[in-house]
Amino acid sequence: MKFGFFNLMPWPHYPEPPRVYPTPNKDYDPVVGQQLYHDYIDLLVHAEACGFDWVACNEHHFSPYGTMANCNLIGSILARETKTIGLAMVGNLLPLSNPIRVAEEYAMIDVMSGGRLIAGFMRGVPHEYIAYNSPPGESRSRQKEAAELIMKCWSEPEPFGWEGEHFQFRSISIWPRPIQQPPRVLMSASNEESAVFAAQSRAIMAMGLISDMKLARANVDIYRQTANEAGWDPADDQVLMGASTCICETDEEAHEVFARALDYFHGTLMKPTYDALKLVLQAGYFNKQKAGASYDSRLDKVAAKKTIQEMIDAGSIFCGSPKSVVEQIKRFKSELGCGGINMSMQIGNLPVATVRKGMDLFRDQVLPQVRDL
């Protein structure tokens, strides 16, 4: 089993649930934010010493639940501050970005890190299209074209032109080119449509919004079936699942501190974002009505008020003592058939010291028990 450490870089000091999206930034304190960025980056660097296989950085806009507007900025720091750990850039929303710029910046990270990039070709959560005033109905076709163009930028040794539906460039020849030929690519597979696309692209599939095990397993099966039909067999570590994670000395402590952090995350930071997501779902973000209904249903389940134990049972979180988390991971692996788990450990207003302690417990008491699953 392989494991990643993920940090949304949330704002932990919001006074009350914001009422609108986008969230007014009047309550953001840049002085506090400076220290917070340093603390969060220190945690990402510490993940290497804790035995994680990769660190994951992402991209979100106009919201205090994730203050990383450009994952490549953080990735470039980590390329210098770490030595061996993989650098998973699970941001870079292709439909909202210049694909040439993404190809160049990813190549820089791969070269600076000595070939450790895991390149996320992400479509983004629906509300990002409100933030950037982009038509959600074009998001899938823009993602597909951008992905194809980026891969050609990395592999083509001579200048070439591009005349696509969404992107046109007279002559392209990026410098630098990546060390990996090609870099490992990761795509979201949170619904049938995206699972098929990830498999057809021979990319690592990733699911980060798990509301129940059966739905997640169905997407894994679709991914594997589509891959087999396309003539290849994904390794276990190409099936990646995400789970919010809190590890403390005892179950009681973990349940108590994580309940507060999750309540702040869902009830305060995410409340207006959930409302915005539903608006975009009505504007054609999914090509199929079934896929949109599925996402809407999962969103309701994730946002609904549940106990810690209910979330553990659903596979949405890992929470408890090291012994309990080991058993939760074993069940997760058995039911989903995944070979990689992305652990989101900096949730809501969870104190940085609590997260760091949990990382150390993972290294010392969890990882030795689950590495060889």
Short mmCIF file of C-alpha atoms in Angstrom, two decimals:
data_model
loop_
_atom_site.label_atom_id
_atom_site.label_comp_id
_atom_site.label_asym_id
_atom_site.label_seq_id
_atom_site.Cartn_x
_atom_site.Cartn_y
_atom_site.Cartn_z
CA MET A 1 0.00 0.00 0.00
CA LYS A 2 1.09 3.54 -0.75
CA PHE A 3 0.03 6.64 1.14
CA GLY A 4 -0.06 10.35 0.45
CA PHE A 5 -0.32 13.36 2.75
CA PHE A 6 -2.78 16.01 1.59
CA ASN A 7 -3.31 19.51 2.97
CA LEU A 8 -6.14 21.75 1.75
CA MET A 9 -4.55 24.68 3.61
CA PRO A 10 -7.86 25.77 5.19
CA TRP A 11 -8.41 29.05 6.99
CA PRO A 12 -8.95 28.10 10.67
CA HIS A 13 -10.16 31.43 12.08
CA TYR A 14 -13.46 32.21 10.36
CA PRO A 15 -15.81 33.76 12.96
CA GLU A 16 -19.16 32.45 11.68
CA PRO A 17 -20.62 30.62 8.68
CA PRO A 18 -20.43 32.91 5.61
CA ARG A 19 -23.75 33.44 3.91
CA VAL A 20 -22.72 33.87 0.28
CA TYR A 21 -20.35 32.51 -2.36
CA PRO A 22 -17.79 33.80 -3.03
CA THR A 23 -16.88 34.25 0.62
CA PRO A 24 -15.94 37.88 1.47
CA ASN A 25 -12.23 38.11 2.27
CA LYS A 26 -12.62 40.83 4.91
CA ASP A 27 -11.88 38.27 7.63
CA TYR A 28 -8.60 37.13 6.06
CA ASP A 29 -5.57 38.44 7.97
CA PRO A 30 -2.46 38.33 5.72
CA VAL A 31 -0.10 38.47 8.70
CA VAL A 32 -1.72 35.40 10.22
CA GLY A 33 -1.87 33.88 6.75
CA GLN A 34 1.89 34.20 6.31
CA GLN A 35 2.58 32.08 9.39
CA LEU A 36 -0.14 29.65 8.38
CA TYR A 37 1.47 29.05 4.98
CA HIS A 38 4.80 28.36 6.68
CA ASP A 39 3.16 25.94 9.14
CA TYR A 40 1.33 24.11 6.37
CA ILE A 41 4.43 23.85 4.18
CA ASP A 42 6.39 22.51 7.17
CA LEU A 43 3.81 19.74 7.50
CA LEU A 44 4.16 18.85 3.82
CA VAL A 45 7.93 18.65 4.18
CA HIS A 46 7.57 16.58 7.38
CA ALA A 47 5.53 14.01 5.45
CA GLU A 48 8.75 12.74 3.86
CA ALA A 49 10.18 11.84 7.28
CA CYS A 50 6.90 10.10 8.16
CA GLY A 51 7.13 7.59 5.33
CA PHE A 52 4.45 8.98 3.04
CA ASP A 53 4.97 8.16 -0.63
CA TRP A 54 3.79 11.52 -1.93
CA VAL A 55 2.50 14.89 -0.82
CA ALA A 56 -0.53 16.31 -2.58
CA CYS A 57 -1.17 19.97 -3.43
CA ASN A 58 -4.33 21.31 -5.00
CA GLU A 59 -6.09 24.37 -6.38
CA HIS A 60 -9.23 26.11 -5.16
CA HIS A 61 -10.63 29.61 -5.61
CA PHE A 62 -12.68 32.16 -3.69
CA SER A 63 -13.12 30.09 -0.53
CA PRO A 64 -11.55 29.82 2.94
CA TYR A 65 -11.75 26.02 2.95
CA GLY A 66 -8.70 25.87 0.69
CA THR A 67 -6.25 28.78 0.42
CA MET A 68 -3.96 27.22 -2.19
CA ALA A 69 -4.91 29.07 -5.38
CA ASN A 70 -1.92 27.65 -7.30
CA CYS A 71 -0.53 24.24 -6.39
CA ASN A 72 2.55 24.75 -8.57
CA LEU A 73 3.82 27.52 -6.30
CA ILE A 74 3.80 25.11 -3.37
CA GLY A 75 5.11 22.28 -5.53
CA SER A 76 8.16 24.30 -6.54
CA ILE A 77 9.00 24.89 -2.87
CA LEU A 78 8.63 21.20 -2.09
CA ALA A 79 10.81 20.26 -5.06
CA ARG A 80 13.67 22.03 -3.28
CA GLU A 81 12.80 21.23 0.34
CA THR A 82 12.30 17.46 -0.10
CA LYS A 83 14.51 14.76 -1.57
CA THR A 84 12.63 11.56 -2.42
CA ILE A 85 8.89 11.95 -1.83
CA GLY A 86 6.53 12.15 -4.82
CA LEU A 87 4.99 15.53 -5.64
CA ALA A 88 1.33 15.09 -6.61
CA MET A 89 -0.04 18.27 -8.10
CA VAL A 90 -3.74 17.50 -7.90
CA GLY A 91 -4.81 21.00 -8.79
CA ASN A 92 -4.19 22.65 -12.19
CA LEU A 93 -7.76 22.78 -13.41
CA LEU A 94 -7.22 22.21 -17.12
CA PRO A 95 -10.47 23.72 -18.44
CA LEU A 96 -9.66 26.98 -16.63
CA SER A 97 -5.96 27.14 -17.51
CA ASN A 98 -3.64 27.76 -20.43
CA PRO A 99 -2.46 24.20 -21.18
CA ILE A 100 0.93 25.40 -22.43
CA ARG A 101 1.52 27.14 -19.11
CA VAL A 102 0.55 23.97 -17.24
CA ALA A 103 2.89 21.86 -19.39
CA GLU A 104 5.78 24.27 -18.75
CA GLU A 105 5.26 24.59 -15.00
CA TYR A 106 4.79 20.86 -14.52
CA ALA A 107 7.98 20.23 -16.49
CA MET A 108 9.83 22.68 -14.24
CA ILE A 109 8.66 20.86 -11.11
CA ASP A 110 9.66 17.50 -12.59
CA VAL A 111 13.13 18.75 -13.48
CA MET A 112 13.71 20.60 -10.19
CA SER A 113 12.62 17.54 -8.20
CA GLY A 114 14.62 15.02 -10.19
CA GLY A 115 11.60 13.33 -11.76
CA ARG A 116 9.18 13.17 -8.81
CA LEU A 117 6.14 14.87 -10.37
CA ILE A 118 2.71 13.22 -10.38
CA ALA A 119 0.79 15.45 -12.79
CA GLY A 120 -2.86 16.01 -11.95
CA PHE A 121 -5.01 16.70 -15.02
CA MET A 122 -7.99 17.91 -13.03
CA ARG A 123 -11.36 19.24 -14.12
CA GLY A 124 -12.11 20.92 -10.80
CA VAL A 125 -15.10 20.95 -8.51
CA PRO A 126 -18.09 22.62 -10.15
CA HIS A 127 -18.12 25.92 -8.24
CA GLU A 128 -14.69 26.86 -9.67
CA TYR A 129 -16.54 27.70 -12.89
CA ILE A 130 -18.43 30.44 -11.08
CA ALA A 131 -15.13 31.80 -9.78
CA TYR A 132 -13.54 31.99 -13.23
CA ASN A 133 -16.74 32.75 -15.19
CA SER A 134 -16.23 29.76 -17.45
CA PRO A 135 -19.08 27.76 -19.05
CA PRO A 136 -19.32 24.46 -17.15
CA GLY A 137 -20.86 22.73 -20.16
CA GLU A 138 -17.51 22.97 -21.97
CA SER A 139 -15.45 21.65 -19.07
CA ARG A 140 -15.15 18.03 -20.19
CA SER A 141 -14.19 18.77 -23.80
CA ARG A 142 -11.71 21.44 -22.67
CA GLN A 143 -10.14 19.02 -20.20
CA LYS A 144 -9.74 16.33 -22.85
CA GLU A 145 -8.18 18.66 -25.39
CA ALA A 146 -5.87 20.27 -22.83
CA ALA A 147 -4.68 16.87 -21.60
CA GLU A 148 -3.86 15.75 -25.14
CA LEU A 149 -2.01 18.98 -25.85
CA ILE A 150 0.05 18.84 -22.65
CA MET A 151 1.13 15.26 -23.36
CA LYS A 152 2.24 16.29 -26.84
CA CYS A 153 4.17 19.25 -25.39
CA TRP A 154 6.14 16.78 -23.25
CA SER A 155 6.83 14.24 -25.99
CA GLU A 156 7.30 16.23 -29.21
CA PRO A 157 11.00 17.11 -29.78
CA GLU A 158 10.32 19.59 -32.59
CA PRO A 159 8.13 22.71 -32.72
CA PHE A 160 4.51 21.97 -33.65
CA GLY A 161 1.27 23.85 -34.16
CA TRP A 162 -2.12 23.19 -32.60
CA GLU A 163 -5.56 23.96 -34.00
CA GLY A 164 -8.16 22.52 -31.66
CA GLU A 165 -11.73 23.30 -30.73
CA HIS A 166 -10.74 25.30 -27.65
CA PHE A 167 -7.01 26.01 -28.01
CA GLN A 168 -4.98 27.34 -30.93
CA PHE A 169 -1.22 27.89 -30.98
CA ARG A 170 0.91 28.65 -34.01
CA SER A 171 4.15 27.07 -32.81
CA ILE A 172 4.95 25.23 -29.56
CA SER A 173 8.25 23.97 -28.14
CA ILE A 174 8.41 24.06 -24.35
CA TRP A 175 11.56 24.54 -22.29
CA PRO A 176 12.35 22.70 -20.10
CA ARG A 177 11.01 19.28 -20.97
CA PRO A 178 10.33 16.85 -18.11
CA ILE A 179 12.73 14.17 -16.87
CA GLN A 180 10.01 11.51 -16.85
CA GLN A 181 8.92 10.53 -20.35
CA PRO A 182 6.11 10.98 -19.73
CA PRO A 183 5.38 12.08 -16.14
CA ARG A 184 2.83 10.02 -14.24
CA VAL A 185 -0.66 11.44 -14.80
CA LEU A 186 -3.53 11.44 -12.30
CA MET A 187 -7.19 12.17 -13.06
CA SER A 188 -10.32 12.34 -10.96
CA ALA A 189 -12.71 9.40 -11.27
CA SER A 190 -15.54 10.52 -9.04
CA ASN A 191 -18.29 9.43 -11.45
CA GLU A 192 -18.76 7.01 -14.35
CA GLU A 193 -17.90 9.60 -16.99
CA SER A 194 -14.60 10.62 -15.39
CA ALA A 195 -13.65 7.02 -14.50
CA VAL A 196 -13.97 6.07 -18.17
CA PHE A 197 -11.88 9.07 -19.25
CA ALA A 198 -9.14 8.27 -16.71
CA ALA A 199 -8.95 4.67 -17.89
CA GLN A 200 -8.89 5.64 -21.56
CA SER A 201 -6.04 8.04 -20.75
CA ARG A 202 -4.10 5.35 -18.83
CA ALA A 203 -3.99 7.70 -15.87
CA ILE A 204 -4.03 7.02 -12.15
CA MET A 205 -7.67 7.23 -11.01
CA ALA A 206 -8.43 9.26 -7.89
CA MET A 207 -11.57 9.65 -5.78
CA GLY A 208 -11.56 12.17 -2.99
CA LEU A 209 -15.26 12.59 -2.19
CA ILE A 210 -16.42 9.21 -0.85
CA SER A 211 -19.91 9.07 0.58
CA ASP A 212 -20.22 5.29 0.64
CA MET A 213 -18.11 2.27 -0.23
CA LYS A 214 -20.51 0.81 -2.82
CA LEU A 215 -20.46 3.90 -5.01
CA ALA A 216 -16.68 4.17 -4.81
CA ARG A 217 -16.28 0.48 -5.66
CA ALA A 218 -18.57 0.88 -8.67
CA ASN A 219 -16.31 3.60 -10.06
CA VAL A 220 -13.23 1.42 -9.48
CA ASP A 221 -14.89 -1.43 -11.38
CA ILE A 222 -15.80 0.89 -14.28
CA TYR A 223 -12.22 2.17 -14.39
CA ARG A 224 -10.73 -1.33 -14.44
CA GLN A 225 -13.24 -2.62 -16.99
CA THR A 226 -12.63 0.32 -19.33
CA ALA A 227 -8.87 -0.10 -18.98
CA ASN A 228 -9.11 -3.78 -19.89
CA GLU A 229 -11.23 -2.93 -22.92
CA ALA A 230 -8.52 -0.44 -23.93
CA GLY A 231 -5.85 -3.14 -23.69
CA TRP A 232 -4.17 -2.51 -20.36
CA ASP A 233 -4.45 -3.67 -16.73
CA PRO A 234 -4.08 -1.01 -14.00
CA ALA A 235 -1.78 -1.86 -11.10
CA ASP A 236 -3.26 -1.52 -7.63
CA ASP A 237 -1.32 1.69 -7.00
CA GLN A 238 -3.11 3.28 -9.97
CA VAL A 239 -6.33 3.17 -7.94
CA LEU A 240 -6.18 6.03 -5.44
CA MET A 241 -8.79 6.87 -2.82
CA GLY A 242 -8.93 9.84 -0.47
CA ALA A 243 -10.08 10.02 3.13
CA SER A 244 -9.99 12.71 5.78
CA THR A 245 -7.83 11.35 8.59
CA CYS A 246 -7.27 12.02 12.29
CA ILE A 247 -4.97 9.81 14.40
CA CYS A 248 -4.60 10.38 18.14
CA GLU A 249 -3.43 8.30 21.08
CA THR A 250 -6.98 7.12 21.86
CA ASP A 251 -10.25 6.71 19.98
CA GLU A 252 -11.97 9.08 22.39
CA GLU A 253 -9.49 11.89 21.79
CA ALA A 254 -9.55 11.45 18.01
CA HIS A 255 -13.35 11.39 17.84
CA GLU A 256 -13.65 14.50 19.99
CA VAL A 257 -11.12 16.70 18.18
CA PHE A 258 -12.12 15.54 14.70
CA ALA A 259 -15.83 16.10 15.34
CA ARG A 260 -15.09 19.76 16.10
CA ALA A 261 -12.83 20.15 13.07
CA LEU A 262 -15.29 18.53 10.67
CA ASP A 263 -18.18 20.57 12.04
CA TYR A 264 -16.19 23.75 11.38
CA PHE A 265 -15.16 22.53 7.92
CA HIS A 266 -18.61 21.50 6.69
CA GLY A 267 -20.76 23.88 8.73
CA THR A 268 -18.66 27.04 8.41
CA LEU A 269 -16.07 26.89 5.63
CA MET A 270 -18.02 24.81 3.10
CA LYS A 271 -21.61 25.98 3.62
CA PRO A 272 -21.79 28.61 0.83
CA THR A 273 -19.68 26.43 -1.46
CA TYR A 274 -22.19 23.58 -1.28
CA ASP A 275 -24.90 26.00 -2.39
CA ALA A 276 -22.74 27.19 -5.31
CA LEU A 277 -21.98 23.61 -6.34
CA LYS A 278 -25.65 22.83 -6.75
CA LEU A 279 -26.14 25.85 -9.01
CA VAL A 280 -23.37 24.72 -11.36
CA LEU A 281 -24.74 21.18 -11.48
CA GLN A 282 -27.86 22.71 -13.04
CA ALA A 283 -25.75 24.44 -15.71
CA GLY A 284 -24.46 21.38 -17.56
CA TYR A 285 -21.26 20.49 -15.69
CA PHE A 286 -22.03 16.82 -16.33
CA ASN A 287 -22.84 15.56 -19.82
CA LYS A 288 -25.17 12.91 -18.46
CA GLN A 289 -28.14 13.59 -16.18
CA LYS A 290 -27.34 10.40 -14.26
CA ALA A 291 -23.81 11.61 -13.46
CA GLY A 292 -25.07 14.96 -12.23
CA ALA A 293 -27.69 13.33 -10.04
CA SER A 294 -25.04 10.99 -8.63
CA TYR A 295 -22.74 13.89 -7.72
CA ASP A 296 -25.64 15.83 -6.21
CA SER A 297 -26.57 12.81 -4.10
CA ARG A 298 -22.99 12.32 -2.90
CA LEU A 299 -22.76 16.02 -2.07
CA ASP A 300 -25.87 15.79 0.08
CA LYS A 301 -24.45 12.76 1.88
CA VAL A 302 -21.08 14.39 2.52
CA ALA A 303 -22.63 17.65 3.74
CA ALA A 304 -25.22 15.96 5.95
CA LYS A 305 -24.64 15.98 9.69
CA LYS A 306 -23.31 12.56 10.75
CA THR A 307 -21.52 11.09 13.72
CA ILE A 308 -17.85 10.22 13.54
CA GLN A 309 -18.70 6.52 13.63
CA GLU A 310 -21.19 6.89 10.77
CA MET A 311 -18.50 8.57 8.67
CA ILE A 312 -16.01 5.82 9.52
CA ASP A 313 -18.55 3.16 8.53
CA ALA A 314 -19.24 4.97 5.23
CA GLY A 315 -15.54 5.06 4.37
CA SER A 316 -15.47 8.86 4.36
CA ILE A 317 -12.86 9.19 7.12
CA PHE A 318 -10.22 7.38 9.12
CA CYS A 319 -10.38 8.37 12.77
CA GLY A 320 -9.14 6.89 16.02
CA SER A 321 -6.14 5.40 17.73
CA PRO A 322 -3.38 3.86 15.59
CA LYS A 323 -4.86 0.40 16.20
CA SER A 324 -8.33 1.51 15.07
CA VAL A 325 -7.01 3.29 11.98
CA VAL A 326 -5.06 0.18 10.96
CA GLU A 327 -8.29 -1.83 10.99
CA GLN A 328 -10.13 0.90 9.06
CA ILE A 329 -7.44 0.92 6.38
CA LYS A 330 -7.56 -2.86 6.06
CA ARG A 331 -11.32 -2.73 5.50
CA PHE A 332 -10.91 0.16 3.04
CA LYS A 333 -8.36 -1.81 1.02
CA SER A 334 -10.45 -4.98 1.07
CA GLU A 335 -13.68 -3.36 -0.07
CA LEU A 336 -12.30 -0.92 -2.65
CA GLY A 337 -9.31 -2.77 -4.06
CA CYS A 338 -7.21 0.39 -3.99
CA GLY A 339 -3.44 0.45 -3.72
CA GLY A 340 -3.11 4.09 -2.71
CA ILE A 341 -4.73 6.28 -0.07
CA ASN A 342 -4.52 10.06 0.02
CA MET A 343 -4.84 11.13 3.66
CA SER A 344 -6.25 14.63 4.15
CA MET A 345 -5.05 15.35 7.68
CA GLN A 346 -5.30 19.16 7.92
CA ILE A 347 -9.07 19.50 8.16
CA GLY A 348 -10.95 22.66 9.14
CA ASN A 349 -9.53 24.23 12.28
CA LEU A 350 -7.64 21.15 13.50
CA PRO A 351 -4.51 22.48 15.26
CA VAL A 352 -1.26 22.06 13.35
CA ALA A 353 0.32 20.40 16.41
CA THR A 354 -2.45 17.78 16.44
CA VAL A 355 -1.91 17.06 12.76
CA ARG A 356 1.85 16.71 13.22
CA LYS A 357 1.36 14.33 16.14
CA GLY A 358 -1.01 12.28 14.01
CA MET A 359 1.59 12.09 11.24
CA ASP A 360 4.16 10.78 13.73
CA LEU A 361 1.70 8.17 15.01
CA PHE A 362 1.06 7.13 11.42
CA ARG A 363 4.79 6.65 10.84
CA ASP A 364 5.47 4.76 14.07
CA GLN A 365 2.34 2.68 14.65
CA VAL A 366 0.15 2.60 11.52
CA LEU A 367 2.42 2.38 8.48
CA PRO A 368 4.37 -0.70 9.67
CA GLN A 369 1.06 -2.59 9.95
CA VAL A 370 -0.39 -1.65 6.55
CA ARG A 371 2.53 -1.17 4.19
CA ASP A 372 2.44 -4.76 2.93
CA LEU A 373 -1.32 -5.08 2.47
#
